[in-house]
Amino acid sequence: MRTMLVTYCLLHLVKPPPSSERNPNFIPTSDCPPPRPAGAPSWLQHVVRVFWTRLTSAKTETSDRPAALSVSPTEARSPATEHYEAGVALMKTGKVWQAASEFRAAVEADPSNAQWFFRLGDAEEQMGRHAEGAEAFKAAIQLDPSSAMWHYRLGYAWEQAGELEKANTAYAEAIARDTTGLAQRFGIGVFHQKRGLWELSAAAYSARITDEAEAELFYRLGMAHDRCYHWKEAAKNYQEAITRDYTRGAWHARLAFVLERMERWEEAAEAYTLAVARTNAFRAELYYRLGFTLTKAGKHAEATEALLNTRILRRPFGVPLKDWKKDRRRLVTTSYLEYSETLPIRDNVILYESYLGRSINCNPYSIFLHLLQDSKYRNYLHVWSVIKGTPIPSELLRMPNVVFVARESDLYLRYLATAKWLINNTTFPYYFIRRPEQRYLNTWHGTPLKAMGKDMSSSTEFMVHANSARNFLHATHLLSPNEHTTRVLIDRYDLVGAFTGRVAQTGYPRIDTTLRMTAERKRLLRRKLELDENTPVVLYAPTWRGTASRPLTNVERIQADCSRLATAPCQFIFRGHHFEEQALKNSLDGVKVAPPEIDTYELLAIVDVLITDYSSIFFDFLATRRPIIHYVYDLEEYQQKRGKFYLSPAELPGVVAHDIDDLMARLPSVLADSSASQTARYLNAVRTFCPTEDGDATNRAVQFSLKIGRNGMFSYRGHKGDRSCSTVAHLCQTGLRHPCSIFLRA
């Protein structure tokens, strides 16, 4: 009956192909698509599909070798290849013993194919014939020893066969050949985990646990126990991993999952709360699980808020979500706007950003470290904006009150929209709009030497300063190290008459790092850089060339100059653009490239002589009153491309060298007598550009921007020794009248 019905369907509903296209050797199989009877009722199409499947299955079951391997007579296949492909097809149908027979016939016919031996070993292993599988894996490796996984499979087969010595040898080879580096860090458990052998991976990871073990090893051990339903052991190891690295949102989520399985609802809810606070991508299920566990814990109001967060657009909307999510720009801007208008301000959250998330340093970092040590901010959450590859100080990973968020991720948008305190040394993105309740401190990132704002003359970057200007206008507080910087920021960014925030010339917090470094910290830093105590240290820190959107580097010039400088009687350190640093790293004897984890302003504390070009770093180094050499080999070209300088070469404090020979001639005398650079021009620059740099600028900046008086207003009494108190009058005399408040001293 079955055959008759299928025949009827095929004859009456499917148009047969022309006789010239028919294959007399064709055998229908489950791999072949069923006929599609055009114009037939849907029920009849369904009948055809059902009986076609049954018919082809029956034909496959009655054949020792799958019919799927039937090929056109015009295709020539070697007997070995036919055996191998038959084995592959049989493995797909679950007939492992028949597949092993085909693989064995294939390698006997052609013993030169490593992949065929591997498939034979896999089949033997699945049948529990581990010794035979090991021999097949061994033969595969002899033909191609490059695969780490093949060595692992050999080791596993030997281990199951009871040959532990052979197993350990193969495992060691697998670890050595692992190109990901994970096996070298976490051992053979990495391979067990890949295959889903969780009991074995748990045992392997457990054997590597020490007091100095990485956080991720504990997490992997927790995951292995998790997959084995060993909830208690999983929770214990997840918690240990988190205490060593508090930044991983996924780790908190797995801990919450395990605690939920143990019905420890309040603990699970707390873990989910920490997870959503650290998960960059929007994951509705995390908010749902948080709401569920809060409900179980009896906290219904908090559960309701969590469940509302399962949607980005909390209010009614009239846009197709699929199209909306495809447009990245629209997704980001509308998400930020939605969060700004629907989520409450979080009074105890501070968001920091430095150099567009590229680093954790400069003025925001100095303020951050100050607040970490202040007991009044113990319950604050400190959030750092970072990008991929941003170096993160290792000591911050263990801090529960510090979060690192990917710039422009969904989580970043939430913090940008809800954090009450915002601290940045450059600019937030173009879509940022400060809410009335938010307080935004912009510290900027240096005393300007080169053209800024509307002085920038690059024809390729029209209105390049626009986002900087709008950020300044959104700022409630603006930090400045000196009168020159105040004037440039206010005037050259068109803030006159528009800026309604407050400005304070407190000095730069980042310079405190240089001036207040302890002797012990200096000693440790010298040891890390392998510097001795008796030879002077010279730092070469050039700025980048090109434009803000297209920075250029001259690696060949940097290498040639550093090669010459390394011959001077000093210990030579380089810090520059990361492309230049990579080119110099380990390439020249006598040149040390400062590691990215060392803060520039810590580095300046141990530097005896600074060599730079047009970088504003020399303004900060003035506070140390140590020698500065300006190496300006491309002055005219640089000025032509970058625009006007606020100081002429004749006004630069320190020594000016115009080529490498000039620099090499001047450097020995500067090293021999550092006081020789203390000219009247140098000392005048110290008074002009570092009037308040006494090591207490961070405290003044915090008092200015974060302290709140009894009446709810920000209070700042200024720096008692501030000599720049003429700024207000001077700005007014020159016509720079604006409604901002400039705080100087009591």
Coordinates of N, CA, C and O in Angstrom, one line a residue, residues 375-499:
S375 N 37.2 57.2 52.6 CA 36.1 56.4 53.1 C 34.7 56.9 52.8 O 33.8 56.2 52.8
K376 N 34.6 58.2 52.5 CA 33.3 58.8 52.2 C 32.7 58.2 50.8 O 31.5 58.2 50.6
Y377 N 33.6 57.6 50.0 CA 33.2 57.1 48.7 C 33.3 55.6 48.7 O 33.4 55.0 47.6
R378 N 33.3 55.0 49.9 CA 33.5 53.5 50.0 C 32.3 52.8 49.3 O 32.5 51.7 48.7
N379 N 31.1 53.3 49.3 CA 30.0 52.7 48.7 C 29.6 53.1 47.3 O 28.6 52.8 46.8
Y380 N 30.6 53.8 46.7 CA 30.4 54.3 45.3 C 30.8 53.2 44.4 O 31.8 52.5 44.7
L381 N 30.2 53.2 43.2 CA 30.6 52.3 42.1 C 31.4 53.1 41.1 O 30.9 54.1 40.6
H382 N 32.6 52.7 40.9 CA 33.5 53.4 40.0 C 33.5 52.6 38.6 O 34.0 51.5 38.6
V383 N 33.1 53.3 37.6 CA 32.9 52.6 36.3 C 33.9 53.3 35.3 O 34.0 54.5 35.1
W384 N 34.8 52.4 34.7 CA 35.8 52.9 33.7 C 35.3 52.5 32.3 O 35.0 51.3 32.0
S385 N 35.3 53.5 31.4 CA 35.1 53.2 30.0 C 36.4 52.8 29.3 O 37.4 53.4 29.5
V386 N 36.4 51.6 28.6 CA 37.6 51.1 28.0 C 37.2 50.6 26.6 O 36.0 50.5 26.2
I387 N 38.2 50.4 25.8 CA 38.0 49.7 24.5 C 38.8 48.4 24.5 O 39.5 48.1 25.4
K388 N 38.7 47.7 23.4 CA 39.4 46.4 23.3 C 40.9 46.7 23.3 O 41.4 47.5 22.6
G389 N 41.6 46.0 24.2 CA 43.1 46.1 24.3 C 43.5 47.2 25.3 O 44.7 47.3 25.5
T390 N 42.6 47.9 26.0 CA 43.0 48.9 27.0 C 43.7 48.2 28.1 O 43.1 47.3 28.7
P391 N 44.9 48.6 28.5 CA 45.6 47.9 29.6 C 44.9 48.3 30.9 O 44.6 49.5 31.2
I392 N 44.6 47.3 31.7 CA 43.9 47.5 33.0 C 44.8 47.1 34.1 O 45.4 46.0 34.1
P393 N 45.1 48.0 35.1 CA 46.0 47.7 36.2 C 45.5 46.4 36.9 O 44.3 46.3 37.3
S394 N 46.3 45.4 37.1 CA 45.9 44.2 37.7 C 45.3 44.3 39.1 O 44.4 43.5 39.4
E395 N 45.8 45.3 39.8 CA 45.3 45.4 41.2 C 43.8 45.9 41.2 O 43.1 45.7 42.3
L396 N 43.3 46.4 40.1 CA 41.9 46.8 40.1 C 40.9 45.7 39.8 O 39.7 45.8 40.0
L397 N 41.4 44.5 39.3 CA 40.6 43.4 38.9 C 39.9 42.8 40.1 O 38.8 42.3 40.0
R398 N 40.5 42.9 41.3 CA 39.9 42.3 42.5 C 38.9 43.2 43.3 O 38.4 42.8 44.3
M399 N 38.7 44.4 42.8 CA 37.9 45.4 43.5 C 36.4 45.2 43.2 O 36.0 45.5 42.0
P400 N 35.6 44.9 44.1 CA 34.1 44.7 43.9 C 33.4 46.0 43.4 O 32.4 46.0 42.8
N401 N 34.0 47.2 43.8 CA 33.4 48.5 43.5 C 33.9 49.1 42.2 O 33.7 50.3 42.0
V402 N 34.6 48.4 41.4 CA 35.2 48.9 40.2 C 34.7 48.1 39.0 O 34.8 46.8 39.0
V403 N 34.1 48.7 38.0 CA 33.6 48.1 36.8 C 34.3 48.6 35.6 O 34.5 49.8 35.5
F404 N 34.5 47.7 34.6 CA 35.1 48.1 33.3 C 34.1 47.8 32.2 O 33.6 46.7 32.1
V405 N 33.7 48.9 31.5 CA 32.6 48.7 30.5 C 33.1 49.1 29.1 O 33.9 50.1 29.0
A406 N 32.8 48.4 28.1 CA 33.2 48.6 26.7 C 32.5 49.9 26.2 O 31.3 50.0 26.2
R407 N 33.3 50.8 25.7 CA 32.8 52.1 25.2 C 31.8 51.9 24.1 O 32.0 51.1 23.2
E408 N 30.7 52.5 24.2 CA 29.6 52.5 23.3 C 28.8 51.2 23.2 O 28.1 50.9 22.3
S409 N 29.1 50.3 24.2 CA 28.2 49.1 24.4 C 26.9 49.5 25.0 O 26.7 50.7 25.5
D410 N 26.0 48.6 25.1 CA 24.7 48.9 25.7 C 24.9 49.3 27.2 O 24.2 50.2 27.7
L411 N 25.8 48.6 27.9 CA 26.0 48.9 29.3 C 26.6 50.3 29.4 O 26.3 51.0 30.4
Y412 N 27.5 50.6 28.5 CA 28.1 52.0 28.6 C 27.0 53.0 28.4 O 27.0 54.0 29.1
L413 N 26.1 52.8 27.5 CA 25.0 53.8 27.3 C 24.2 53.9 28.6 O 23.7 55.0 29.0
R414 N 23.9 52.8 29.3 CA 23.2 52.9 30.6 C 23.9 53.7 31.6 O 23.3 54.5 32.3
Y415 N 25.2 53.4 31.8 CA 26.0 54.2 32.8 C 26.1 55.7 32.4 O 26.0 56.6 33.2
L416 N 26.3 55.9 31.1 CA 26.4 57.3 30.6 C 25.1 58.1 30.9 O 25.1 59.3 31.2
A417 N 24.0 57.4 30.8 CA 22.7 58.0 31.0 C 22.3 58.1 32.4 O 21.5 59.0 32.7
T418 N 22.9 57.3 33.3 CA 22.4 57.3 34.7 C 23.4 57.6 35.8 O 23.0 57.9 36.9
A419 N 24.7 57.6 35.5 CA 25.7 57.9 36.5 C 25.6 59.4 36.9 O 25.5 60.3 36.0
K420 N 25.5 59.7 38.1 CA 25.4 61.1 38.5 C 26.7 61.9 38.3 O 26.7 63.1 37.9
W421 N 27.8 61.2 38.4 CA 29.1 61.9 38.3 C 29.8 61.4 37.1 O 30.0 60.2 36.9
L422 N 30.3 62.3 36.2 CA 31.0 62.0 35.0 C 32.3 62.7 35.0 O 32.3 63.9 35.2
I423 N 33.4 62.0 34.7 CA 34.7 62.6 34.7 C 35.4 62.1 33.4 O 35.5 60.9 33.1
N424 N 35.9 63.1 32.6 CA 36.5 62.8 31.3 C 37.6 63.8 31.0 O 37.6 64.9 31.4
N425 N 38.6 63.3 30.3 CA 39.7 64.2 30.0 C 39.7 64.5 28.5 O 40.6 65.2 28.0
T426 N 38.7 64.0 27.7 CA 38.6 64.4 26.3 C 37.1 64.6 26.1 O 36.6 65.7 26.5
T427 N 36.4 63.7 25.4 CA 35.0 64.0 25.1 C 34.2 62.7 25.2 O 34.7 61.6 24.9
F428 N 32.9 62.8 25.6 CA 32.0 61.7 25.4 C 31.4 61.7 24.0 O 31.6 62.7 23.3
P429 N 30.8 60.7 23.5 CA 30.3 60.6 22.1 C 29.4 61.7 21.7 O 28.8 62.4 22.6
Y430 N 29.2 61.8 20.4 CA 28.4 62.9 19.9 C 26.9 62.9 20.4 O 26.3 64.0 20.4
Y431 N 26.4 61.8 20.8 CA 25.0 61.8 21.2 C 24.8 62.1 22.7 O 23.7 62.1 23.1
F432 N 25.9 62.3 23.4 CA 25.8 62.5 24.8 C 25.1 63.9 25.1 O 25.4 64.9 24.5
I433 N 24.1 63.9 26.0 CA 23.4 65.1 26.5 C 23.3 64.9 28.0 O 22.7 64.0 28.5
R434 N 24.0 65.8 28.7 CA 24.0 65.8 30.1 C 22.6 66.0 30.7 O 21.9 67.0 30.3
R435 N 22.1 65.1 31.6 CA 20.9 65.3 32.3 C 21.0 66.4 33.4 O 22.1 66.5 33.9
P436 N 20.0 67.1 33.7 CA 20.1 68.2 34.7 C 20.7 67.7 36.1 O 21.4 68.5 36.7
E437 N 20.4 66.5 36.4 CA 20.9 66.0 37.7 C 22.4 65.5 37.7 O 22.9 65.3 38.7
Q438 N 22.9 65.4 36.5 CA 24.3 64.9 36.4 C 25.3 66.0 36.6 O 25.1 67.2 36.3
R439 N 26.5 65.6 37.1 CA 27.6 66.6 37.3 C 28.8 66.0 36.5 O 29.2 64.9 36.6
Y440 N 29.2 66.9 35.6 CA 30.2 66.5 34.6 C 31.5 67.3 34.8 O 31.5 68.5 34.5
L441 N 32.6 66.7 35.2 CA 33.9 67.3 35.3 C 34.7 67.0 34.1 O 35.0 65.8 33.9
N442 N 35.1 68.0 33.3 CA 36.0 67.8 32.2 C 37.4 68.3 32.6 O 37.5 69.5 32.9
T443 N 38.4 67.4 32.7 CA 39.7 67.8 33.2 C 40.6 68.2 32.0 O 41.7 68.8 32.3
W444 N 40.3 68.0 30.8 CA 41.1 68.1 29.6 C 42.4 67.3 29.9 O 42.5 66.6 30.9
H445 N 43.4 67.3 29.0 CA 44.5 66.4 29.1 C 45.8 67.1 28.8 O 46.8 66.4 28.3
G446 N 46.0 68.4 29.1 CA 47.3 69.0 28.9 C 47.2 70.5 28.6 O 46.2 71.0 28.1
T447 N 48.3 71.1 29.0 CA 48.4 72.6 28.6 C 48.7 72.6 27.1 O 49.6 72.0 26.6
P448 N 47.9 73.4 26.4 CA 48.0 73.4 24.9 C 49.3 74.2 24.4 O 49.5 75.3 24.8
L449 N 50.0 73.5 23.6 CA 51.1 74.1 22.8 C 50.7 74.4 21.4 O 51.0 75.4 20.8
K450 N 50.0 73.4 20.8 CA 49.6 73.4 19.4 C 48.2 74.0 19.3 O 47.5 74.1 20.3
A451 N 47.9 74.3 18.1 CA 46.6 74.9 17.8 C 45.5 74.0 18.3 O 45.5 72.8 18.1
M452 N 44.4 74.6 18.9 CA 43.3 73.9 19.4 C 42.0 74.6 18.9 O 42.0 75.8 18.6
G453 N 40.9 73.9 18.9 CA 39.6 74.4 18.6 C 39.6 75.1 17.2 O 40.1 74.5 16.2
K454 N 39.1 76.3 17.1 CA 39.0 76.9 15.8 C 40.4 77.4 15.2 O 40.4 77.8 14.1
D455 N 41.5 77.2 16.0 CA 42.8 77.5 15.5 C 43.3 76.4 14.6 O 44.3 76.6 13.8
M456 N 42.7 75.2 14.7 CA 43.2 74.1 13.9 C 42.8 74.4 12.4 O 41.6 74.6 12.1
S457 N 43.8 74.3 11.5 CA 43.6 74.8 10.2 C 43.5 73.6 9.2 O 43.5 73.8 8.0
S458 N 43.3 72.4 9.7 CA 43.2 71.2 8.7 C 42.0 71.3 7.8 O 40.9 71.3 8.3
S459 N 42.2 71.4 6.5 CA 41.1 71.4 5.6 C 40.4 70.1 5.5 O 39.3 70.0 5.0
T460 N 41.1 69.0 5.9 CA 40.5 67.7 5.8 C 39.6 67.4 7.0 O 38.9 66.4 7.0
E461 N 39.6 68.2 8.0 CA 38.8 67.9 9.2 C 38.1 69.2 9.6 O 38.3 69.8 10.7
F462 N 37.1 69.6 8.8 CA 36.3 70.7 9.1 C 35.5 70.6 10.4 O 34.9 69.5 10.6
M463 N 35.6 71.6 11.3 CA 34.9 71.6 12.5 C 35.2 70.4 13.4 O 34.4 69.8 14.1
V464 N 36.5 70.0 13.3 CA 37.0 68.8 14.1 C 36.8 69.0 15.6 O 36.7 68.1 16.4
H465 N 36.7 70.3 16.0 CA 36.6 70.6 17.4 C 35.1 70.7 17.9 O 34.9 71.0 19.1
A466 N 34.2 70.4 17.0 CA 32.8 70.6 17.4 C 32.3 69.8 18.6 O 31.7 70.3 19.5
N467 N 32.7 68.5 18.6 CA 32.3 67.6 19.7 C 33.0 68.0 21.0 O 32.4 67.9 22.1
S468 N 34.2 68.5 20.9 CA 34.9 69.1 22.1 C 34.1 70.3 22.7 O 33.9 70.4 23.9
A469 N 33.7 71.2 21.8 CA 33.0 72.4 22.2 C 31.7 72.0 22.9 O 31.4 72.6 23.9
R470 N 31.0 71.1 22.3 CA 29.7 70.7 22.9 C 29.9 70.0 24.2 O 29.0 70.1 25.1
N471 N 30.9 69.2 24.4 CA 31.2 68.6 25.6 C 31.5 69.6 26.7 O 31.1 69.5 27.8
F472 N 32.3 70.7 26.4 CA 32.6 71.7 27.3 C 31.3 72.4 27.7 O 31.2 72.8 28.9
L473 N 30.4 72.6 26.8 CA 29.2 73.3 27.1 C 28.3 72.5 28.0 O 27.5 73.0 28.8
H474 N 28.4 71.2 27.9 CA 27.6 70.3 28.8 C 28.3 70.2 30.2 O 27.6 69.8 31.1
A475 N 29.6 70.4 30.3 CA 30.3 70.3 31.5 C 29.8 71.2 32.6 O 29.5 72.4 32.3
T476 N 29.6 70.7 33.8 CA 29.3 71.6 34.9 C 30.6 72.1 35.6 O 30.5 73.2 36.3
H477 N 31.7 71.4 35.4 CA 32.9 71.8 36.0 C 34.1 71.6 35.0 O 34.1 70.5 34.4
L478 N 34.9 72.6 34.9 CA 36.1 72.5 34.0 C 37.3 72.7 34.8 O 37.4 73.7 35.5
L479 N 38.3 71.8 34.6 CA 39.5 71.9 35.3 C 40.6 72.5 34.4 O 40.7 72.2 33.3
S480 N 41.5 73.3 35.0 CA 42.6 73.9 34.3 C 43.8 74.0 35.2 O 43.7 74.2 36.4
P481 N 45.0 73.8 34.5 CA 46.2 73.8 35.3 C 46.8 75.3 35.4 O 47.7 75.5 36.3
N482 N 46.4 76.2 34.5 CA 47.0 77.5 34.5 C 46.1 78.4 33.7 O 45.2 78.0 33.0
E483 N 46.4 79.7 33.7 CA 45.7 80.7 33.0 C 45.7 80.6 31.5 O 44.7 80.8 30.9
H484 N 46.8 80.2 31.0 CA 47.0 80.0 29.5 C 45.9 78.9 29.1 O 45.2 79.2 28.1
T485 N 45.9 77.8 29.8 CA 44.9 76.8 29.4 C 43.5 77.2 29.5 O 42.6 77.0 28.6
T486 N 43.2 78.0 30.6 CA 41.8 78.5 30.7 C 41.4 79.4 29.6 O 40.3 79.2 29.0
R487 N 42.3 80.2 29.2 CA 42.0 81.2 28.1 C 41.8 80.4 26.8 O 40.8 80.7 26.0
V488 N 42.6 79.5 26.5 CA 42.5 78.7 25.2 C 41.2 77.9 25.2 O 40.5 78.0 24.1
L489 N 40.9 77.2 26.2 CA 39.7 76.4 26.2 C 38.4 77.2 26.1 O 37.5 76.9 25.3
I490 N 38.4 78.3 26.8 CA 37.2 79.2 26.7 C 37.1 79.9 25.4 O 36.0 80.0 24.8
D491 N 38.2 80.5 25.0 CA 38.1 81.3 23.8 C 38.1 80.5 22.5 O 37.3 80.8 21.6
R492 N 39.0 79.6 22.3 CA 39.2 78.9 21.0 C 38.2 77.8 20.8 O 38.1 77.3 19.7
Y493 N 37.3 77.5 21.8 CA 36.2 76.6 21.6 C 34.9 77.4 21.6 O 33.8 76.8 21.8
D494 N 34.9 78.7 21.5 CA 33.7 79.5 21.4 C 32.8 79.3 22.6 O 31.6 79.3 22.5
L495 N 33.4 79.3 23.8 CA 32.6 79.1 25.0 C 32.2 80.5 25.6 O 31.4 80.6 26.5
V496 N 32.8 81.6 25.1 CA 32.5 82.9 25.7 C 31.0 83.2 25.5 O 30.5 83.2 24.4
G497 N 30.4 83.6 26.6 CA 29.0 83.9 26.5 C 28.1 82.8 26.5 O 26.8 82.9 26.5
A498 N 28.6 81.5 26.4 CA 27.7 80.4 26.4 C 28.0 79.4 27.5 O 27.0 78.7 27.9
F499 N 29.2 79.3 28.0 CA 29.5 78.3 29.0 C 28.9 78.8 30.4 O 29.2 79.9 30.8

